[in-house]
CSV table of C-alpha atoms in Angstrom, one decimal:
chain,number,residue,atom,x,y,z
A,1,MET,CA,135.6,223.4,-163.5
A,2,TRP,CA,132.3,223.1,-161.6
A,3,SER,CA,131.6,219.5,-162.3
A,4,LYS,CA,132.0,218.3,-158.7
A,5,THR,CA,129.9,221.0,-157.2
A,6,SER,CA,126.1,221.5,-157.1
A,7,ALA,CA,124.3,224.5,-158.5
A,8,THR,CA,123.5,225.6,-155.0
A,9,GLN,CA,127.2,225.5,-154.1
A,10,ARG,CA,128.1,227.5,-157.2
A,11,ALA,CA,125.4,230.1,-156.4
A,12,ILE,CA,126.7,230.5,-152.9
A,13,CYS,CA,130.3,230.8,-154.2
A,14,GLY,CA,129.2,233.6,-156.6
A,15,ALA,CA,129.1,231.8,-159.9
A,16,SER,CA,126.3,231.2,-162.3
A,17,LEU,CA,125.2,227.8,-163.6
A,18,ILE,CA,127.4,228.1,-166.6
A,19,GLY,CA,130.6,228.9,-164.6
A,20,ARG,CA,130.7,232.7,-165.1
A,21,PRO,CA,131.0,234.9,-162.0
A,22,ILE,CA,127.8,236.5,-160.9
A,23,ILE,CA,128.1,240.3,-161.0
A,24,PRO,CA,125.8,242.0,-158.5
A,25,ARG,CA,123.7,244.7,-160.1
A,26,LYS,CA,121.8,247.4,-158.4
A,27,ILE,CA,118.2,247.3,-159.5
A,28,SER,CA,116.5,250.6,-159.5
A,29,VAL,CA,112.8,250.6,-159.8
A,30,GLY,CA,112.5,254.4,-160.2
A,31,THR,CA,109.1,255.3,-161.4
A,32,SER,CA,108.5,252.0,-163.1
A,33,PRO,CA,105.1,250.4,-163.3
A,34,GLN,CA,106.3,247.7,-160.8
A,35,LYS,CA,107.1,250.4,-158.2
A,36,ALA,CA,103.7,252.0,-158.7
A,37,ARG,CA,102.0,248.6,-158.3
A,38,PHE,CA,103.9,247.8,-155.0
A,39,GLU,CA,103.1,251.3,-153.6
A,40,SER,CA,99.4,250.8,-154.5
A,41,LEU,CA,99.4,247.6,-152.5
A,42,ASP,CA,100.8,249.4,-149.5
A,43,GLN,CA,98.2,252.1,-149.8
A,44,PRO,CA,95.2,250.3,-151.2
A,45,LYS,CA,92.3,252.0,-153.0
A,46,HIS,CA,90.4,248.8,-153.7
A,47,GLY,CA,87.8,249.3,-150.9
A,48,VAL,CA,87.7,245.6,-150.0
A,49,THR,CA,87.5,244.9,-146.2
A,50,GLU,CA,86.8,241.1,-146.2
A,51,ILE,CA,87.3,238.1,-148.4
A,52,GLY,CA,86.0,234.6,-147.5
A,53,ILE,CA,85.3,231.1,-148.6
A,54,GLU,CA,83.1,228.4,-147.1
A,55,ARG,CA,82.8,224.8,-148.3
A,56,THR,CA,79.9,222.6,-147.2
A,57,ALA,CA,79.5,218.8,-146.8
A,58,CYS,CA,78.8,216.3,-149.5
A,59,HIS,CA,77.9,212.6,-149.5
A,60,GLY,CA,81.7,211.7,-149.5
A,61,THR,CA,84.8,213.1,-148.0
A,62,CYS,CA,84.6,216.8,-149.1
A,63,PRO,CA,86.4,219.2,-146.8
A,64,VAL,CA,84.1,221.4,-144.7
A,65,TYR,CA,85.5,224.7,-143.5
A,66,THR,CA,85.1,228.4,-143.4
A,67,PHE,CA,88.1,230.8,-144.0
A,68,VAL,CA,87.8,234.6,-143.7
A,69,LEU,CA,90.5,237.2,-144.3
A,70,LYS,CA,90.1,240.8,-143.0
A,71,SER,CA,91.8,243.9,-144.4
A,72,ASP,CA,93.9,244.3,-141.2
A,73,GLY,CA,95.4,240.9,-142.0
A,74,THR,CA,93.5,238.8,-139.4
A,75,VAL,CA,92.5,235.3,-140.5
A,76,ARG,CA,89.7,233.2,-139.1
A,77,TYR,CA,89.4,229.5,-140.0
A,78,VAL,CA,87.0,226.9,-138.7
A,79,GLY,CA,87.6,223.4,-139.9
A,80,GLU,CA,84.7,221.0,-139.4
A,81,GLU,CA,85.0,217.8,-141.4
A,82,ASN,CA,87.7,216.1,-143.6
A,83,VAL,CA,90.3,218.7,-142.9
A,84,ALA,CA,93.8,218.6,-141.3
A,85,ARG,CA,92.9,221.1,-138.7
A,86,LYS,CA,89.5,220.9,-137.0
A,87,GLY,CA,88.0,223.6,-134.8
A,88,PRO,CA,88.5,227.4,-134.8
A,89,HIS,CA,91.9,228.8,-135.6
A,90,THR,CA,93.1,232.4,-136.0
A,91,GLY,CA,96.1,233.9,-137.6
A,92,GLN,CA,97.6,236.8,-139.4
A,93,VAL,CA,98.8,237.5,-143.0
A,94,SER,CA,100.5,240.7,-144.1
A,95,THR,CA,98.2,243.5,-145.2
A,96,TRP,CA,100.2,243.4,-148.5
A,97,GLN,CA,99.1,239.8,-149.1
A,98,PHE,CA,95.5,240.8,-148.4
A,99,ASN,CA,95.7,243.8,-150.7
A,100,ARG,CA,97.1,241.6,-153.5
A,101,LEU,CA,94.1,239.3,-153.2
A,102,ALA,CA,91.7,242.1,-152.9
A,103,GLU,CA,93.1,243.9,-155.9
A,104,PHE,CA,92.7,240.7,-157.9
A,105,ALA,CA,89.1,240.2,-156.8
A,106,VAL,CA,88.3,243.8,-157.9
A,107,GLU,CA,90.2,243.6,-161.2
A,108,ALA,CA,88.5,240.2,-162.0
A,109,GLY,CA,85.1,241.8,-161.6
A,110,TYR,CA,84.0,239.7,-158.6
A,111,MET,CA,81.3,242.1,-157.7
A,112,ASN,CA,79.7,241.6,-161.1
A,113,LEU,CA,79.5,237.8,-161.0
A,114,ASP,CA,76.2,236.1,-160.8
A,115,SER,CA,75.0,235.1,-157.4
A,116,SER,CA,74.9,231.4,-158.2
A,117,TYR,CA,76.7,229.0,-160.5
A,118,GLU,CA,75.3,225.7,-159.1
A,119,LEU,CA,74.3,222.8,-161.2
A,120,PRO,CA,70.7,222.0,-160.3
A,121,SER,CA,70.8,218.3,-161.4
A,122,ILE,CA,73.8,217.3,-159.1
A,123,ALA,CA,72.9,217.0,-155.5
A,124,ASP,CA,76.0,215.1,-154.3
A,125,PHE,CA,78.6,217.9,-154.7
A,126,SER,CA,79.5,220.2,-151.9
A,127,THR,CA,78.6,223.8,-152.2
A,128,THR,CA,81.3,226.5,-152.2
A,129,TYR,CA,80.4,230.0,-151.1
A,130,THR,CA,82.8,232.9,-151.7
A,131,THR,CA,82.3,236.4,-150.5
A,132,VAL,CA,83.9,239.8,-150.8
A,133,VAL,CA,82.9,242.9,-148.9
A,134,LEU,CA,83.6,246.0,-151.0
A,135,GLU,CA,82.8,249.5,-149.7
A,136,GLY,CA,80.4,248.0,-147.2
A,137,LYS,CA,78.5,245.9,-149.7
A,138,ARG,CA,78.8,242.1,-149.4
A,139,LYS,CA,78.7,240.0,-152.5
A,140,LEU,CA,78.1,236.2,-152.0
A,141,VAL,CA,78.6,233.7,-154.8
A,142,LYS,CA,77.3,230.2,-154.6
A,143,ASN,CA,79.0,227.5,-156.6
């Protein structure tokens, strides 16, 4: 029956990939863990106000840039070498996106990482610095 139509056309017409009609269902989140998680991202309790990454030059074509996200969703990027966009740029992400990343950093134990993971015998690699500001305290990790 659907052999001459694509999956996209079938989906638009209201049929599944196997030719059965798609029956819309109301999804109720209620008090599920998913609802609680989404609400927690709207009203964060993680305490993170800034997340950033900086990559330095190497003896090759390593990208050199700085990227900082703030809890209000503002983004600051400065591209220096071997990047598609050079110079300073600003932008905006949703606070929900920031909160998701901040929650991940906290849950992963970023603040408990060592301050450096560099390999002392390799001088040609670029250095990557990541940072998180949690409750006014900045943690910087060199890698």
